[in-house]
Structure formats: C-alpha cells, structure tokens
GROMACS .gro file of N, CA and C in nm:
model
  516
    1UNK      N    1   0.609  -5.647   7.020
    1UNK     CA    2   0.654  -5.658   6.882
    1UNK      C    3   0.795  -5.715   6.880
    2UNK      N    4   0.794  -5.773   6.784
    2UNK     CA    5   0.906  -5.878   6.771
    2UNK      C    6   1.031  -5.807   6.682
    3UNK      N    7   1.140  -5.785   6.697
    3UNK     CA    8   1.286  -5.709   6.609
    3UNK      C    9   1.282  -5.798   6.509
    4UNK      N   10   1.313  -5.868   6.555
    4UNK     CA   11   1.420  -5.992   6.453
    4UNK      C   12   1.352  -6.114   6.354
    5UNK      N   13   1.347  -6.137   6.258
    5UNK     CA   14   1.266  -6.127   6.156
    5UNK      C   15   1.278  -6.368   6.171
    6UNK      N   16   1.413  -6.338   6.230
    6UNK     CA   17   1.514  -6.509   6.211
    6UNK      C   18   1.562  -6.504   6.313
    7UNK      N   19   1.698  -6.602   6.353
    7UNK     CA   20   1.720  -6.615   6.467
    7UNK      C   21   1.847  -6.490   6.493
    8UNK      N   22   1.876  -6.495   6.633
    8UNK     CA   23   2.020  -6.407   6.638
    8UNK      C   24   2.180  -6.497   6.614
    9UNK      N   25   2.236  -6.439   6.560
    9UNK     CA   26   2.349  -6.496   6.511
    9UNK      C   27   2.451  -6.405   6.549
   10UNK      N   28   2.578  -6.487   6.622
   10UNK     CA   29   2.677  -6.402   6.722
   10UNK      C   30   2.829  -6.469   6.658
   11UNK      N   31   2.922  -6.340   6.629
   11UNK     CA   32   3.006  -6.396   6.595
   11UNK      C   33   3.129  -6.366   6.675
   12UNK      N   34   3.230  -6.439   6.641
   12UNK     CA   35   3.321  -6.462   6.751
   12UNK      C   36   3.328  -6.539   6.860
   13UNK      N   37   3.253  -6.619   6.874
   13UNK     CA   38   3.251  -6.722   6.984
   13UNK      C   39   3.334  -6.806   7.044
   14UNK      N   40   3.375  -6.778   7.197
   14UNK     CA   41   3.494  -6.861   7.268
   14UNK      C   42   3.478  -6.909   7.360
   15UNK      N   43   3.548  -7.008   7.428
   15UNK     CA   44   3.530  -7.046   7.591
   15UNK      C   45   3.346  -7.070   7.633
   16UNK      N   46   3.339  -7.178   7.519
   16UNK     CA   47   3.190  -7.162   7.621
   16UNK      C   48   3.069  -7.106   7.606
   17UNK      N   49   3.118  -7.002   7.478
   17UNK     CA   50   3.006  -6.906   7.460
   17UNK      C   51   3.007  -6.785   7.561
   18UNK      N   52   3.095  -6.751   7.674
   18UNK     CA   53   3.103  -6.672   7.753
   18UNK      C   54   3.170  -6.549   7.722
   19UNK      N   55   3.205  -6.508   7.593
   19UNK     CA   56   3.309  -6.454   7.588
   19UNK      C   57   3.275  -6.418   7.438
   20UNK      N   58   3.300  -6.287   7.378
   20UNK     CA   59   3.284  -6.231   7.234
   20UNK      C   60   3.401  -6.125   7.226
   21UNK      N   61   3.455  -6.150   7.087
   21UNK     CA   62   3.549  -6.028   7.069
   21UNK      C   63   3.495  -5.952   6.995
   22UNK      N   64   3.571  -5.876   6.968
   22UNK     CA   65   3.525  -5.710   6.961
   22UNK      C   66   3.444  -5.725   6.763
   23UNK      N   67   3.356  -5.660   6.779
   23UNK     CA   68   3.316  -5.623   6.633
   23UNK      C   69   3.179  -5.748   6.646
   24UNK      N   70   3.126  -5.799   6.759
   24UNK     CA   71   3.046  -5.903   6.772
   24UNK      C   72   2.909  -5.829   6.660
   25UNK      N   73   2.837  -5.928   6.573
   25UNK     CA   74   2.731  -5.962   6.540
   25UNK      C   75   2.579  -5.999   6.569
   26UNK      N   76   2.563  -5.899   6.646
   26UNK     CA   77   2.417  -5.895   6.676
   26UNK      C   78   2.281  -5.998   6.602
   27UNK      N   79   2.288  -5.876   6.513
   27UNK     CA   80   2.179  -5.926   6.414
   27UNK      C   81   2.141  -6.064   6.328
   28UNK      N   82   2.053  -6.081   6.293
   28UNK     CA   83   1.976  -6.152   6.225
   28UNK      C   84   1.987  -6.146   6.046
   29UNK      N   85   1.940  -6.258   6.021
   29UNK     CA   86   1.930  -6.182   5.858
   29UNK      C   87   1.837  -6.103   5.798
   30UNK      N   88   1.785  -6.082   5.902
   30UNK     CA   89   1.632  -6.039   5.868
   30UNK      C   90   1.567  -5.961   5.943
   31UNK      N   91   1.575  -5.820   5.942
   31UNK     CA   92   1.518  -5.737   6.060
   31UNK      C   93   1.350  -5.726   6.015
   32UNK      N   94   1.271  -5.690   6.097
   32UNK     CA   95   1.120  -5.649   6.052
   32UNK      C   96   1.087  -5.533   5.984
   33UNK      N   97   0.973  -5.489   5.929
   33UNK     CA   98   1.000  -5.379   5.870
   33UNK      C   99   1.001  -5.266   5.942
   34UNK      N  100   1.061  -5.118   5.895
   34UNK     CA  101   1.026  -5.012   5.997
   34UNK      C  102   1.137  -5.025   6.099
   35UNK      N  103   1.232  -5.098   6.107
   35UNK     CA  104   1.328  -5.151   6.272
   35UNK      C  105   1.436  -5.076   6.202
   36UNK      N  106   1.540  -5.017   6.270
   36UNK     CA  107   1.659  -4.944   6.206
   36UNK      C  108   1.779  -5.019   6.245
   37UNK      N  109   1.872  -5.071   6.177
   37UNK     CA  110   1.983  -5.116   6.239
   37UNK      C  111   2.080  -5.025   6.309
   38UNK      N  112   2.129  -5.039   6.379
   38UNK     CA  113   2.230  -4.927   6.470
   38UNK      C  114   2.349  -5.050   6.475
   39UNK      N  115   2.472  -4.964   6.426
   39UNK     CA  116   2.630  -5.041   6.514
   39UNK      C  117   2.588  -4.941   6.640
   40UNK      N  118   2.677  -4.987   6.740
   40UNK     CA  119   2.734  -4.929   6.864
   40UNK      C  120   2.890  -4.946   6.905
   41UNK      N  121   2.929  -4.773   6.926
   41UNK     CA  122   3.063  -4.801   6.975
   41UNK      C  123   3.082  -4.726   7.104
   42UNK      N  124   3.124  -4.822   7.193
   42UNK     CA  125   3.176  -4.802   7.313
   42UNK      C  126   3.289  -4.757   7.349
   43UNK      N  127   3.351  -4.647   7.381
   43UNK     CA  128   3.435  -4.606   7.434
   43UNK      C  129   3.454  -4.631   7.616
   44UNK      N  130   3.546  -4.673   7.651
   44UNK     CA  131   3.537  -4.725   7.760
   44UNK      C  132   3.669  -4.653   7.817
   45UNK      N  133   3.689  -4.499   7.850
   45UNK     CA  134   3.897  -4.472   7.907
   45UNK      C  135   3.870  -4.530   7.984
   46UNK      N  136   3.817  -4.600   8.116
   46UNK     CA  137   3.864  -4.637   8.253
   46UNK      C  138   3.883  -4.805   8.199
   47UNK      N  139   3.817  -4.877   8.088
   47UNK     CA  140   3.855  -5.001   8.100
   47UNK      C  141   3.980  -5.064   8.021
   48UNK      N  142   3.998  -4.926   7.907
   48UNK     CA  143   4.120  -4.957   7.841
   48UNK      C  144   4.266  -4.953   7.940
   49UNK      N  145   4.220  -4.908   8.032
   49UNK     CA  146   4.385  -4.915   8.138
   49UNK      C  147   4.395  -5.005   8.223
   50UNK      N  148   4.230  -5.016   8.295
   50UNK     CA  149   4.236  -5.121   8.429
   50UNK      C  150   4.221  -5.259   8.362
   51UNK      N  151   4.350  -5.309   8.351
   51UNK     CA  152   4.398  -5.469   8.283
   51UNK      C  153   4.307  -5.570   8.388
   52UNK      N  154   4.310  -5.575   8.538
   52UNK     CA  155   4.212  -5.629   8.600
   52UNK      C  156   4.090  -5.674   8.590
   53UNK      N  157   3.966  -5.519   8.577
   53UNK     CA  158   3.831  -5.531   8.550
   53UNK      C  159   3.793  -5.518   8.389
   54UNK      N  160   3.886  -5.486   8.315
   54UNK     CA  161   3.884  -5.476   8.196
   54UNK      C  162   3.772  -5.562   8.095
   55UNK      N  163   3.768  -5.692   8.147
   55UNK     CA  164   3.669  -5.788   8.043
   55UNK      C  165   3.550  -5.813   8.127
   56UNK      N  166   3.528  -5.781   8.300
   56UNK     CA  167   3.390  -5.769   8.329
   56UNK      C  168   3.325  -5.621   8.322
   57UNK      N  169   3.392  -5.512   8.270
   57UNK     CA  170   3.343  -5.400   8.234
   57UNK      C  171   3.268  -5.409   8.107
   58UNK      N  172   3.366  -5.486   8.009
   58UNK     CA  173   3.359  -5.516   7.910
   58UNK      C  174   3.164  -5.651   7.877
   59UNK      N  175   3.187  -5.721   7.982
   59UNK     CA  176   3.080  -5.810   7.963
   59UNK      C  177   2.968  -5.736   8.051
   60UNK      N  178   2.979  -5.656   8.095
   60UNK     CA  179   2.869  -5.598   8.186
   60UNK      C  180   2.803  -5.472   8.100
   61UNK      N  181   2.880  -5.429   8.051
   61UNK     CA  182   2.856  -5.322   7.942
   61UNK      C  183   2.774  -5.352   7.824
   62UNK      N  184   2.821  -5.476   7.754
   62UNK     CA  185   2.718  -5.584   7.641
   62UNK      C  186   2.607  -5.627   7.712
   63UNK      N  187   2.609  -5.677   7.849
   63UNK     CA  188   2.462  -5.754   7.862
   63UNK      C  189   2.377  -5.614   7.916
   64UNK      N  190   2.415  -5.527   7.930
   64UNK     CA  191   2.316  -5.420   7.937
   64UNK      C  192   2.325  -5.315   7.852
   65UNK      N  193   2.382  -5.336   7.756
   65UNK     CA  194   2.301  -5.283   7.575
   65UNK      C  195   2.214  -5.383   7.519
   66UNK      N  196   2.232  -5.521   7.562
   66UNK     CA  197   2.150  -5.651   7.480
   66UNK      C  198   2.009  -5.634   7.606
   67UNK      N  199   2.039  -5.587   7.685
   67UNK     CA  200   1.931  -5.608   7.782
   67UNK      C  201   1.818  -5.512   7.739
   68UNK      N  202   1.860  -5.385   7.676
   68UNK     CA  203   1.810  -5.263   7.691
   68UNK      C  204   1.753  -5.251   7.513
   69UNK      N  205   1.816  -5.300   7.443
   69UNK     CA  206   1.753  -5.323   7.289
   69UNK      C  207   1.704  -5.466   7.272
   70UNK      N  208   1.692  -5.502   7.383
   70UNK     CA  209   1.541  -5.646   7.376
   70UNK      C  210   1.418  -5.537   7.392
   71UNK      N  211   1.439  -5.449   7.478
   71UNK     CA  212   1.327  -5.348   7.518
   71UNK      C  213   1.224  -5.245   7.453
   72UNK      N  214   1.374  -5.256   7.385
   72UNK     CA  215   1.360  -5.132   7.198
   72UNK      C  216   1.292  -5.192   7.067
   73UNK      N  217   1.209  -5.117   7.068
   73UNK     CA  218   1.128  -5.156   6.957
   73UNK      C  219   1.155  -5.106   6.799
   74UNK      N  220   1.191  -4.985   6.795
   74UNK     CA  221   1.214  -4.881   6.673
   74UNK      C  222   1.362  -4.911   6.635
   75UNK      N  223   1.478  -4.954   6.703
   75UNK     CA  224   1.582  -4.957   6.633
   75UNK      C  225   1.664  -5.103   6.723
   76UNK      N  226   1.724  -5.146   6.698
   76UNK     CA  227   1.800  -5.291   6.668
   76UNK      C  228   1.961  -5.271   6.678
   77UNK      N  229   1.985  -5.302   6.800
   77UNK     CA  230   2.139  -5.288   6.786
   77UNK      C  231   2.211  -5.390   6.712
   78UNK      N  232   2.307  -5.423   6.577
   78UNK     CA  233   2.323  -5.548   6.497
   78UNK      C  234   2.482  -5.544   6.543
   79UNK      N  235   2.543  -5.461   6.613
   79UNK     CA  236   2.672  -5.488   6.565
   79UNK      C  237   2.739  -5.384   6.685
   80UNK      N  238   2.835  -5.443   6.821
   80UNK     CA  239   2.880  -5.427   6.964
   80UNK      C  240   3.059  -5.395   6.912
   81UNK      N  241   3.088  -5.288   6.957
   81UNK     CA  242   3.254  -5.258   6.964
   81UNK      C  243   3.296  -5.191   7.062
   82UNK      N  244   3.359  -5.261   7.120
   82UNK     CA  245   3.433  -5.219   7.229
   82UNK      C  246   3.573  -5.113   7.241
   83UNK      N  247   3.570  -5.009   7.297
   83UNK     CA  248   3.677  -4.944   7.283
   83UNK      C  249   3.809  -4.973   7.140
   84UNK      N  250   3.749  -4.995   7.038
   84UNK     CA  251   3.728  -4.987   6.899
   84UNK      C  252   3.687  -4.796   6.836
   85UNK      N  253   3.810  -4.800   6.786
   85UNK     CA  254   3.778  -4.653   6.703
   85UNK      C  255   3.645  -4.617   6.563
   86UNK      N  256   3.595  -4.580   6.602
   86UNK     CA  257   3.390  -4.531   6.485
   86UNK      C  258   3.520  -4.534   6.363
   87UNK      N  259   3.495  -4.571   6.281
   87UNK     CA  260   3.511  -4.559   6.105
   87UNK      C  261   3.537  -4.415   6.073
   88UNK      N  262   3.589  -4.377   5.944
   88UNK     CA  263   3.565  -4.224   5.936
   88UNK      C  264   3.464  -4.234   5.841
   89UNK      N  265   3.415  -4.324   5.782
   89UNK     CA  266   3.267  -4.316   5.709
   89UNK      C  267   3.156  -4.406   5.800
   90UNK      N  268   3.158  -4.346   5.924
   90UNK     CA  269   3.035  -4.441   6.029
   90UNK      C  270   2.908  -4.374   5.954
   91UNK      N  271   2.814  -4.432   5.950
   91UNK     CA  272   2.677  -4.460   5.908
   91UNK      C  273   2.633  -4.544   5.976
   92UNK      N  274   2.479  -4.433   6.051
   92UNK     CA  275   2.396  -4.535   6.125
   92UNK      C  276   2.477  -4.587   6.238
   93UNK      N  277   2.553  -4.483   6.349
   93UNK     CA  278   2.639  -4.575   6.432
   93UNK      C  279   2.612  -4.483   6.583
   94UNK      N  280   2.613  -4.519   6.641
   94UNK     CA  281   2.599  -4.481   6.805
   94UNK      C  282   2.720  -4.460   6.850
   95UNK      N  283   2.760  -4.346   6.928
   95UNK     CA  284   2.903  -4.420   6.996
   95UNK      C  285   2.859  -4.325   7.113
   96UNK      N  286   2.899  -4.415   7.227
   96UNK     CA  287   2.912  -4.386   7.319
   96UNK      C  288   3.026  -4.326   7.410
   97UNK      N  289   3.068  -4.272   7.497
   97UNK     CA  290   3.218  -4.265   7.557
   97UNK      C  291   3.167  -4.246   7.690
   98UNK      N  292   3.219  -4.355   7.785
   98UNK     CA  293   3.194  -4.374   7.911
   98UNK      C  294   3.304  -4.289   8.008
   99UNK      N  295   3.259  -4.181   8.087
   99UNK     CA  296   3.336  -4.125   8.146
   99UNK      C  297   3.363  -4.169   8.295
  100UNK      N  298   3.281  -4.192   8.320
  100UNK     CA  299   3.270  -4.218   8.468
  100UNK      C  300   3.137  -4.347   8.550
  101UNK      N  301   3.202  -4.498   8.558
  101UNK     CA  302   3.090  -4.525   8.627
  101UNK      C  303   3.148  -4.635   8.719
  102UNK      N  304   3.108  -4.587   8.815
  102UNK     CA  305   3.188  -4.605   8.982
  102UNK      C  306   3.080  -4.589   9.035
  103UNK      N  307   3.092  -4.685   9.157
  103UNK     CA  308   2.986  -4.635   9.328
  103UNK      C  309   3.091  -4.536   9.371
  104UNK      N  310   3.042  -4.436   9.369
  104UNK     CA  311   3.056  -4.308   9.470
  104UNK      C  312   3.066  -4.345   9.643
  105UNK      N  313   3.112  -4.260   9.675
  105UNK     CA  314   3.133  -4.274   9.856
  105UNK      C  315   3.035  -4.222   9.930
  106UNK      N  316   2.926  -4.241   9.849
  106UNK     CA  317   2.797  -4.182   9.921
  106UNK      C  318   2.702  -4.317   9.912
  107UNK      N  319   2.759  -4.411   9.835
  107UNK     CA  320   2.676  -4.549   9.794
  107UNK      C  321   2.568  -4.536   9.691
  108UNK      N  322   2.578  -4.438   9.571
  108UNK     CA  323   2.547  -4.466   9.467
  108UNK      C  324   2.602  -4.522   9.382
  109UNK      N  325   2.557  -4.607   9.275
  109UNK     CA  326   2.642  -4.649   9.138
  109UNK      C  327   2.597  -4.542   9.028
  110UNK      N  328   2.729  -4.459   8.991
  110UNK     CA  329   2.682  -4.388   8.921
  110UNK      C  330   2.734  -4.407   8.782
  111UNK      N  331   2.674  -4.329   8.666
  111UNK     CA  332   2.752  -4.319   8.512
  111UNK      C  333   2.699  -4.213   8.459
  112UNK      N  334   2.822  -4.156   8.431
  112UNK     CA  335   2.796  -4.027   8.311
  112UNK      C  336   2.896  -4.086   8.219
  113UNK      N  337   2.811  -4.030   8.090
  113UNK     CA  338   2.886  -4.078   7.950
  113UNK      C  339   2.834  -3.931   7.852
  114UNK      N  340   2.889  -3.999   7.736
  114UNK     CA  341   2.808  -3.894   7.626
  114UNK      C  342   2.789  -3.964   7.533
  115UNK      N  343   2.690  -3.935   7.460
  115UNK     CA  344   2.639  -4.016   7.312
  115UNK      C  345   2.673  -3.913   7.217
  116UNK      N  346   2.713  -3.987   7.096
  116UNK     CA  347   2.690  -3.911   6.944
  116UNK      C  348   2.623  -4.024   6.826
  117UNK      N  349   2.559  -3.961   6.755
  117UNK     CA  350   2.545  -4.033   6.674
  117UNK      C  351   2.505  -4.013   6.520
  118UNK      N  352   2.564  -4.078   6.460
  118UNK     CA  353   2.663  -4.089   6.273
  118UNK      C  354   2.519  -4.119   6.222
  119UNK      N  355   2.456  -3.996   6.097
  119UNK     CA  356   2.324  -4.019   6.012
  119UNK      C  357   2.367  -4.114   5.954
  120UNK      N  358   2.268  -4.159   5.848
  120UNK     CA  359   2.286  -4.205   5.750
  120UNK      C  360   2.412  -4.139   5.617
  121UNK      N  361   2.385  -4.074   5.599
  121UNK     CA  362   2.515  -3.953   5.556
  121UNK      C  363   2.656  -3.932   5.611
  122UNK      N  364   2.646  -3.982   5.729
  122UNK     CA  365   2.785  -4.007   5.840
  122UNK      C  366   2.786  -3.845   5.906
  123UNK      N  367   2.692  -3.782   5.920
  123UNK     CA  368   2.673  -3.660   5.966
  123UNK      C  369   2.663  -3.686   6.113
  124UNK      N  370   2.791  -3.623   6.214
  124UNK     CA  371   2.787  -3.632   6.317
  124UNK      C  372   2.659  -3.520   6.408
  125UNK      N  373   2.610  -3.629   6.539
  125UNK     CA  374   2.464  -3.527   6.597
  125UNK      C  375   2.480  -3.539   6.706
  126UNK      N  376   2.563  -3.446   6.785
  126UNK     CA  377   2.562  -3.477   6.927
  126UNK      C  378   2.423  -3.490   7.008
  127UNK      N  379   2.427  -3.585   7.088
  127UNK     CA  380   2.322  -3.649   7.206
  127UNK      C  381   2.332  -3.579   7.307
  128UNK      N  382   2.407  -3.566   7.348
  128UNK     CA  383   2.444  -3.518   7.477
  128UNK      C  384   2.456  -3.579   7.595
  129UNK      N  385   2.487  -3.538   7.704
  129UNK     CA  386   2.530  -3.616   7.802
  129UNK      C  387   2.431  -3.720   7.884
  130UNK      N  388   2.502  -3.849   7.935
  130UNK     CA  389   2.352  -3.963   7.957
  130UNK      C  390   2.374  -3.991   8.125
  131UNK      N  391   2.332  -3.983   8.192
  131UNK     CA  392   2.334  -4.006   8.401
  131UNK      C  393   2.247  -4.113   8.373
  132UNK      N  394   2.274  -4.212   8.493
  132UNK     CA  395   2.216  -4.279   8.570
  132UNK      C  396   2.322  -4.276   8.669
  133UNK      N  397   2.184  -4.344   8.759
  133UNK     CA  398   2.247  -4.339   8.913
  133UNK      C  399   2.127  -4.436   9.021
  134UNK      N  400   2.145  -4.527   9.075
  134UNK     CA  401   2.089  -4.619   9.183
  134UNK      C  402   2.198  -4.618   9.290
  135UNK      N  403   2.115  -4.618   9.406
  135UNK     CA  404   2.091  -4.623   9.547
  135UNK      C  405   2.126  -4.761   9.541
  136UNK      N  406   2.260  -4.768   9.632
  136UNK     CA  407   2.336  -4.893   9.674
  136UNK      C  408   2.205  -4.936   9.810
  137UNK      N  409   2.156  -5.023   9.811
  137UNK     CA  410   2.088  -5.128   9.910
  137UNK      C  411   2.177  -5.196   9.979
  138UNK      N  412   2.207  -5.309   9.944
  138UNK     CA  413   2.273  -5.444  10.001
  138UNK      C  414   2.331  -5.475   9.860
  139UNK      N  415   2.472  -5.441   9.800
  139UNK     CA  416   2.562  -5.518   9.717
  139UNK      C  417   2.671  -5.554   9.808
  140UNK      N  418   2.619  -5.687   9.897
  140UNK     CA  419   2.768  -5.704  10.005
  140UNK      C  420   2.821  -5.818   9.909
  141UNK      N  421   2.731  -5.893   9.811
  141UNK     CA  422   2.792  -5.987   9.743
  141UNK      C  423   2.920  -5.946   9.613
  142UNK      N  424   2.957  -6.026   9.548
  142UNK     CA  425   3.017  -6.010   9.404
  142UNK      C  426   2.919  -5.987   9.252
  143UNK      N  427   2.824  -6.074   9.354
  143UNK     CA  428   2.752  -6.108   9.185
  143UNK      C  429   2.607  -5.977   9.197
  144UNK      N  430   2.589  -5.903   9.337
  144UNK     CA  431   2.476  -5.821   9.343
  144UNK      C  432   2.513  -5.657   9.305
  145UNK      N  433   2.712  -5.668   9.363
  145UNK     CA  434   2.742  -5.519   9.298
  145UNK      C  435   2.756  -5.511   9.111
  146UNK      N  436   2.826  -5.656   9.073
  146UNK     CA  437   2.768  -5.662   8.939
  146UNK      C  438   2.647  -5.642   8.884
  147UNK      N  439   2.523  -5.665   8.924
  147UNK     CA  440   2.439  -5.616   8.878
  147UNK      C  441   2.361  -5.513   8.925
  148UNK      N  442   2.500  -5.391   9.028
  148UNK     CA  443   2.363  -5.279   8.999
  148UNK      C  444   2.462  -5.189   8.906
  149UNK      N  445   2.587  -5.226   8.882
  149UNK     CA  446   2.664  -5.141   8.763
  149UNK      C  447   2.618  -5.170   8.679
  150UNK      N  448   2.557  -5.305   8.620
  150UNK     CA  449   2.483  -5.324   8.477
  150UNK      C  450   2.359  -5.232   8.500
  151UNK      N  451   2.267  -5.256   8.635
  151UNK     CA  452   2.168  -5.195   8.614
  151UNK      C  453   2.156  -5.064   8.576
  152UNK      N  454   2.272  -4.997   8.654
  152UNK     CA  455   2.278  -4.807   8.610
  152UNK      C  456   2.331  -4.780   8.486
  153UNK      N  457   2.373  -4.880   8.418
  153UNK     CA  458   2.423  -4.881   8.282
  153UNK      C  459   2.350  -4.886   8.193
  154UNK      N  460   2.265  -5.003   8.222
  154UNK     CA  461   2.134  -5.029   8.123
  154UNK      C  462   2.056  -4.872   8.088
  155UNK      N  463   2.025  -4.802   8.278
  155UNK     CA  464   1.954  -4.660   8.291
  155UNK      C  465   2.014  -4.586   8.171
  156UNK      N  466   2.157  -4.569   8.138
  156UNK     CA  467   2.224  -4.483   8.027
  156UNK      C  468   2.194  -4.511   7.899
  157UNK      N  469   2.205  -4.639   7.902
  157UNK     CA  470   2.190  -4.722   7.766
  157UNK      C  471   2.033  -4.647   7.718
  158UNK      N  472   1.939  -4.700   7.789
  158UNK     CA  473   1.845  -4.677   7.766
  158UNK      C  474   1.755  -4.517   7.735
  159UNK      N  475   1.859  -4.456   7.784
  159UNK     CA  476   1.816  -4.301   7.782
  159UNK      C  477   1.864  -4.265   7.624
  160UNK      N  478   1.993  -4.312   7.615
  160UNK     CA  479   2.039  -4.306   7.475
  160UNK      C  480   2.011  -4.345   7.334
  161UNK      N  481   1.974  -4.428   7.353
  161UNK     CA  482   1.867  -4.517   7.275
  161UNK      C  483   1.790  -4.443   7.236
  162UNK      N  484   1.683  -4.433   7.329
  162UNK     CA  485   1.555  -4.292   7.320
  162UNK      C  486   1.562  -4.192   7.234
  163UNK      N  487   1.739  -4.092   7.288
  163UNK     CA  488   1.741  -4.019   7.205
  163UNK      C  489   1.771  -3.995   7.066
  164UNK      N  490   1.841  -4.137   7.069
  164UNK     CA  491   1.856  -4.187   6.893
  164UNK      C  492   1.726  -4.177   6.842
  165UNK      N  493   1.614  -4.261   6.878
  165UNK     CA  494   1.552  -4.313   6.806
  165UNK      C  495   1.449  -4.157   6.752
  166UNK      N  496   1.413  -4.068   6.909
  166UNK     CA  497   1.361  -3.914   6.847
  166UNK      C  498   1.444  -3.888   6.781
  167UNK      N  499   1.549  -3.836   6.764
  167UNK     CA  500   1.623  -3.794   6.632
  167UNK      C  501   1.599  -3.819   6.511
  168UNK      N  502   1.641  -3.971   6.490
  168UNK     CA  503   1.540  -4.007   6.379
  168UNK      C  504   1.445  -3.945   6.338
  169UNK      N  505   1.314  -3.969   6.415
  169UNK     CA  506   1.148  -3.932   6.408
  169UNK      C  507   1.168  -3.810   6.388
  170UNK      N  508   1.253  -3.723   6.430
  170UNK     CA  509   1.217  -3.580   6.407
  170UNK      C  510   1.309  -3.528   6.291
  171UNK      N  511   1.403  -3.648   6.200
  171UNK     CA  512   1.462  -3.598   6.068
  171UNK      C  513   1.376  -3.679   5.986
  172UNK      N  514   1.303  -3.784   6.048
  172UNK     CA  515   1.216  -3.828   5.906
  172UNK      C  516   1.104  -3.761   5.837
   0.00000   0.00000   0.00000
C-alpha cells in the first residue's frame, strides 16, 4: 500500500540535494485515506556537542526514519526536526531523545532512546524506552560502520513507530 497520495516534496534544499535543514518537509499534498500524519522530533544530547560528527549523526538519523516510514503503512512521517525544541501546543508529534548510540567495546552498535508522544489534544503519552543493538561483523570500512549505526537506528525507529501507531488503535 501506497502513503502518499502525490509526489514527496522536501524543503530546504542545499549543496546538491545532500543536505536539509532543520524543520524539513516530508509530506505530500495528499496523504491516502486512513494514513496519520506524524511530525518527529529528535533529540540528539551527544550530537548537539560533538561539532565533528554532528551532521553525519544528523544525516544518518533522517535516512533511517525515511527508511523505516517507507515501511509504515498506518502513519506517515510529514515533517523531521532535529534537536529542535516539540512546541508547547505539539499535536500529533513523536519525539524522540537519543541517549546513547555508540559501538560498545564488546562490538555491538548499540541505541537506547525514549519516545513520547503528543495526542491530538497535545496530551503527552509516554512510549517508553526503545534498544536496538547489532553484532559488529566486518565494519573495517567508513561507509559499512555508517551503515550499521543507521541500521540499529532504523531497529529503534521502527519499534517506535509500532508503538505509536498501537496507541492510536487502542484510543480509537
């Protein structure tokens, strides 16, 4: 089943297309019926300090929420913020806060975070806490340890998601 009703439309666009600032535009004009729009806000403490990894935390973090709501059928992420403060009237908003996601010295990539997420009413519903974790193989490259931090990310993303979307189902 198909989300998006038209095409996707992304705003902020720089350098190439490689690159989105904060408050990016997901969505379409046109979701399908039954699909829920969700903002998402990312809290990121380890990337707001490390000036270094700061914008591939940042781009590794987006392509595995976009990776993980291609997947999602019931709700539609329209709208990405990055270590960006939730509204005090959030509606319909996800936020995430990333506590920890590092390879460990045991050669896992791990992440614990926590989800909350803002009703329609702006009624805060705690999620609770989200793990993933993969078994380091062979990341001797640059571009293979990048993608098993997206991959254990996506694992979070995706657990979170889930629990949005039962929530829902079980207040509708």
């Amino acid at each position: 089943m198909k989300k998006w009703g038209m095409k996707i439309v992304a705003g902020g666009l720089s350098i190439a297309g490689l690159f989105f600032a904060n408050g990016v535009s997901l969505g379409s004009e046109v979701l399908q019926e039954g699909v829920k729009p969700l903002r998402v806000f990312v809290d990121d403490f380890q990337g707001r300090w490390d000036i270094d990894s700061k914008w591939e935390r940042e781009i590794a973090l987006r392509e595995a929420m976009w990776d993980v709501d291609a997947r999602m059928e019931d709700v539609a992420v329209v709208e990405w913020n990055y270590n960006d403060p939730v509204p005090k009237e959030a509606s319909e908003v996800l936020f995430i806060r990333v506590f920890r996601w590092e390879k460990s010295r045991t050669g896992f990539f791990e992440v614990r975070a926590f989800g909350i997420y803002y009703d329609e009413q702006g009624v805060k519903h705690p999620l609770g806490a989200i793990h993933g974790t993969q078994l380091d193989f062979q990341s001797r490259s640059f571009h293979r340890t990048r993608e098993a931090y997206q991959d254990v990310m996506e694992e979070a993303f995706q657990r979170v998601l889930e629990k949005t979307v039962e929530f829902k189902r079980a207040r509708a």
